[in-house]
Amino acid sequence: MNQWHQMTWEEVSLLVSSGIDSAILPVGATEQHGPHLGCGMDSEIAHQLAEKVAEQTQVALLPTLPYGCSIGHSKRWPGTIALQPKTLIDVVKDIGDWVHDSGFKRLFILNSHVSNFAPLRCALEILRAEHDGFMVALINSASVSERVKARHFEDAEDWHANEAETSLMMAVAPQLVREDKLQDSDDPDRTEDSVFSHPVNRTSLNGVTGSPSLATLERGTELFDWMVEDLSKVVKKGMAETAPLDYGYFDKTNL
Amino acid sequence: MNQWHQMTWEEVSLLVSSGIDSAILPVGATEQHGPHLGCGMDSEIAHQLAEKVAEQTQVALLPTLPYGCSIGHSKRWPGTIALQPKTLIDVVKDIGDWVHDSGFKRLFILNSHVSNFAPLRCALEILRAEHDGFMVALINSASVSERVKARHFEDAEDWHANEAETSLMMAVAPQLVREDKLQDSDDPDRTEDSVFSHPVNRTSLNGVTGSPSLATLERGTELFDWMVEDLSKVVKKGMAETAPLDYGYFDKTNL
Amino acid sequence: MNQWHQMTWEEVSLLVSSGIDSAILPVGATEQHGPHLGCGMDSEIAHQLAEKVAEQTQVALLPTLPYGCSIGHSKRWPGTIALQPKTLIDVVKDIGDWVHDSGFKRLFILNSHVSNFAPLRCALEILRAEHDGFMVALINSASVSERVKARHFEDAEDWHANEAETSLMMAVAPQLVREDKLQDSDDPDRTEDSVFSHPVNRTSLNGVTGSPSLATLERGTELFDWMVEDLSKVVKKGMAETAPLDYGYFDKTNL
Amino acid sequence: MNQWHQMTWEEVSLLVSSGIDSAILPVGATEQHGPHLGCGMDSEIAHQLAEKVAEQTQVALLPTLPYGCSIGHSKRWPGTIALQPKTLIDVVKDIGDWVHDSGFKRLFILNSHVSNFAPLRCALEILRAEHDGFMVALINSASVSERVKARHFEDAEDWHANEAETSLMMAVAPQLVREDKLQDSDDPDRTEDSVFSHPVNRTSLNGVTGSPSLATLERGTELFDWMVEDLSKVVKKGMAETAPLDYGYFDKTNL
Amino acid sequence: MNQWHQMTWEEVSLLVSSGIDSAILPVGATEQHGPHLGCGMDSEIAHQLAEKVAEQTQVALLPTLPYGCSIGHSKRWPGTIALQPKTLIDVVKDIGDWVHDSGFKRLFILNSHVSNFAPLRCALEILRAEHDGFMVALINSASVSERVKARHFEDAEDWHANEAETSLMMAVAPQLVREDKLQDSDDPDRTEDSVFSHPVNRTSLNGVTGSPSLATLERGTELFDWMVEDLSKVVKKGMAETAPLDYGYFDKTNL
Amino acid sequence: MNQWHQMTWEEVSLLVSSGIDSAILPVGATEQHGPHLGCGMDSEIAHQLAEKVAEQTQVALLPTLPYGCSIGHSKRWPGTIALQPKTLIDVVKDIGDWVHDSGFKRLFILNSHVSNFAPLRCALEILRAEHDGFMVALINSASVSERVKARHFEDAEDWHANEAETSLMMAVAPQLVREDKLQDSDDPDRTEDSVFSHPVNRTSLNGVTGSPSLATLERGTELFDWMVEDLSKVVKKGMAETAPLDYGYFDKTNL
């Protein structure tokens, strides 16, 4: 596997010249995940998923960013450590600049915390507008495929620390799971009819949305396998992708 | 209709004390829309849709923001005037602060340009984290309901200046439509299989994605009527909505 | 008229190649204007004046920015929606960048809210320092000529929502005028001897400075005609202007 | 004289409790001033003028900020050291915050470089909106009175390093004057008919606008005396000024 | 060990109420470390050191920030992924805000990349000025004690990827060490007499400063043990520390 | 002496072409210095030291920045006027940009306030990463040599307004010294064992750390002479320094 963390600069250089010009950046979060899951759940899944995918695809694996934009989780529960949206934009913009300048042409941002999506998308917009031809993909871990998405949304539309996430942790990071809390941690989705985007303090009693009590190791193992398999496909596809058209960002059209 | 633009400060005050504590902010864009549509298409639809909805719901109608985050459209075609993502975040954050301080409790952000979504979501995150209890909704005009969404995505997944938008302009702003260009403006969606988010210079030959040649006044009128009807329902629902739970953003939970 | 909003990108391109490389950006504000005028007064005058001038000069008419820097109006009266000074700088900087990159060489910023002047001037400074040869003019609508200026300052030095503004609205946007409030809305200028720049909460009882009771439709029509005529002259002059000297911003002088 | 630089914190505290709650902040610039004047001309006049005025009024004299917003002077002539507009805003905002928190109620910003005005005004706007009741005045040294203004504009409308400035330096800082260059340094005002705000590289051949050859020590002495006398009057007036009305920035009006 | 990553919000809450109100934040970097070390060296040592210290002291262990301010390493060698100084300030400011709001009173920032020090110190300054009584310590891993410092500076004053770092990686992360490169990776310190802070492209041929060829597993093990032992002492001391005086940041002194 | 303040742009230009491509920027602070010293102590020493050094070395002497990052001094004592860390970074970044663009290749930043160091170092990092080959040195006045450092740290590790500073002021700026306060101003260093960086409100009773009662004119004169002599040596050395290697910041290495 091509872990950026472990590679020397010569190895980074050789990787690019060998034809692997793709890197994957896992972006997680540190935030409360109910009474039964560790605060690092999002980072854990981003990290482990990216690692497996990097193994299967040979993309360079960047270090996981363990802090995300979790300000929507409010100050109600200790444990949440959040970046402001503009801070996260700047972080990923800076990272992208240097990935590009290290010779890479493709950056896969793997995001495991839904509310990171907007700032990450902003970073993507900025990166592709400054580095002509730099290809950036933004992929939510829970949406890498239809089957993965379906599993995540099974017990709640606005899911958080739910069955899917709990099962995943049982499978890949049991040290983050409090088995004795599972039966009492379910909290229903109160947002299904909501027009407004209420912060979590106004939607959940304990930080959970969904039914962690339904979680099983088997379901977690299966789901994680799907995620690895389906994201690997996406990444492999991306590694061979060229832009549909070859006009530069700054080239004026002719009338 | 309660146009903020036309209301005096006394009328704004009276509106709030009469029980209307909701405002709608239309956010458009100024960007190329192919050879057949004016650059103000997005602002036009945001403005007209919000106006009709304000008529039907009595929410206060804020002035339309006519500039959005269109940097993804590249410098290839003249006419695009884009705000940087962080600029748009700041603008809507500032607007939200003052709407809140004018006594309003609910802000509907009506967005008609897809790429505005991420910065607007960032602004929403910031607003709800600073003003405890301020309810903010972010709604894309093309996704106000299933039928509206279906119509927009009919001729292209990555639609832009397509049949739906062209039909809408025929119905509500024919001065933006160049009828003589319609037959030659179709450009296929080249992004359906894309892993990466390519900027428009690499996906479209003329700035269009979709089939404006299929546009008709009738379809536009029907679609616009749906949008007004369906968004009005959403807004009315929001005007009566309370948050599922009543815990403040800064209130610590008890163990 | 060359409304940017209505023009396609081809038309924008053709306009420039036809020799019109000038655009006008109306900047208004959304802020309390006393008990007798709508909060959109500033945007209305900026928009209508620019529109008429664009008609007479053929400059490209950019969409009106309806939010300005009104923080000096305080939180005393609802209805004011203000951008922070640095936000307004960024907005106009971004707009200017893209106007320039669309091929334009001249940008007229038409400002109708006095307190926008400082941030707009900052934006002008930045734009001309980054785009060598890009010509930017910043013009206050109330100061387009001596006669226009005289009329605005007739009833108050620190005028706001005064006779001139009220008369103008009677002439061009009567829907913003509350005729029944006119007699009771006069508030004297308390700032004439002031050394300090006090915010409006400390200078006006009702948000007005001046004598709206003196407003008449006739005076408004006359004043608006002057503004159109006089600003058109300025703009036409600008369209033919070249810089006095031809040395670039980055060219070092020779000793 | 109450030089902040020389006062201990106890003396600052005693000054405020003795009833002097006013401070003056001189803001200069470091920028080319033609072949005959030192680059520090603006800082020199701000400093010396403020010092004399502080002597006569007992206001606390803050250290002179010797860098301003001179980006309009371009890179054409070495010697200009400019702050970006937003940097200057931040600097003066920070200074104002701490002046306020040291117990002062009145801040006179004395500006000697015209292009500082816009960022300084932005800082003023921000300060008065954050610190309710903090009174801030922004005064250009060349406009402290009609007679002072008249003298500055005598030889050029867009004057720079002209007769007035040269005479002033002869009187108060002869080490900045190159007598042997005076006869060859005149450069006419080429901007009188300009619609656009051209940067100095496009308006002056040598960085001067005006007629330094007309400068004399006598005129400088007289002018400086006027400036001291007239600004002292303004400052004394300000030291006794109260805001016209006593409503707070955050207090809502009653309907 | 109290890994924030693994703790639920209840456990975080209980930790604080049990009397552990201290957290440690490891800050690393991703940057070239010569031909013989992986780019993640700094993050690795920060992470492992903090982990051991957390074990021994029970402080809460925050997730390691794996990106730092490495812009001084230039674009010469691929592999460096750097945050801008202001970005790093913002990241650590945001993290500190939420650590504080989770109930913690003490934050140990453990920094393993020298050039992170300045932005981290800026963040410390901001945090202690906003959160009265929040105690923040900034500790460089290579300077936790005299003996640790001595070892790091043994082969070079401006050491980087040197004997000490290489030995450490042999001991705790051999997967980052390329044994076959060690003999050829030494590069002398060329900066000992330097007045200026030259970027690494101007001081090192291969990204190294020092003598990695001297590295041994034994030395690494010994050094790491020292670091754990000595930092644990510091942290334990800090956990019992109170500020020398009890006056608040915002409390004015009495004369 | 080459005072930037006094030089015309021609003289600046001639200085550079004569081979002096070095400038020195004194950065001070305005902050409480106990009951016995004026708030401008730091600016005074930076200014006077730089002036003497400029005399002896012919480097261009930039105007002293009299405001620094003193937020650690808290709001406890009036008189402190502080810039936020990011503001100071921006100021020095802007200054450095223009010094570079005036033709200078070497910038000595002379800092006299310890807490300025971190933001100044950030500015240095940014400057050298943007202007390839621009050499920047950051020097604390109290650390220009071992003997100077020893004297400053003689009576306190965390010294402030101590014997050394007081003696210096006696020697070079007696108007800042209150002789009658010296005997009662000593305050011990309470931070020697501190793990955390406490703000001054929690470490000093009167803003002093050290023993100003020990100050004498003789010691001040001697110390100042040392500082001038030792810093002049450093600067002269820097004026002749070339970077150890000649590879550009943006040049990629070859494998």
Tab-separated table of N, CA and C in Angstrom, chain C residues 243-249 251, chain D residues 201-203:
chain	number	residue	atom	x	y	z
C	243	ALA	N	-6.069	56.598	-19.983
C	243	ALA	CA	-5.274	57.073	-18.853
C	243	ALA	C	-4.308	58.135	-19.352
C	244	PRO	N	-4.036	59.132	-18.497
C	244	PRO	CA	-3.130	60.212	-18.917
C	244	PRO	C	-1.766	59.694	-19.382
C	245	LEU	N	-1.248	58.697	-18.722
C	245	LEU	CA	0.065	58.156	-19.098
C	245	LEU	C	-0.065	56.656	-19.313
C	246	ASP	N	0.910	56.121	-20.013
C	246	ASP	CA	0.772	54.728	-20.427
C	246	ASP	C	1.743	53.782	-19.711
C	247	TYR	N	2.202	54.120	-18.543
C	247	TYR	CA	3.130	53.242	-17.828
C	247	TYR	C	2.367	52.213	-17.002
C	248	GLY	N	2.824	50.978	-17.059
C	248	GLY	CA	2.142	49.906	-16.350
C	248	GLY	C	2.358	49.958	-14.850
C	249	TYR	N	1.459	49.311	-14.133
C	249	TYR	CA	1.509	49.299	-12.671
C	249	TYR	C	2.787	48.646	-12.169
C	251	ASP	N	5.667	48.228	-14.001
C	251	ASP	CA	6.895	48.653	-14.694
C	251	ASP	C	7.703	49.585	-13.799
D	201	ASN	N	0.959	55.538	-11.394
D	201	ASN	CA	1.817	55.243	-12.552
D	201	ASN	C	1.234	55.782	-13.846
D	202	ARG	N	-0.076	55.991	-13.882
D	202	ARG	CA	-0.705	56.484	-15.101
D	202	ARG	C	-1.052	57.975	-15.031
D	203	THR	N	-0.642	58.635	-13.962
D	203	THR	CA	-0.991	60.054	-13.864
D	203	THR	C	0.213	60.966	-13.643
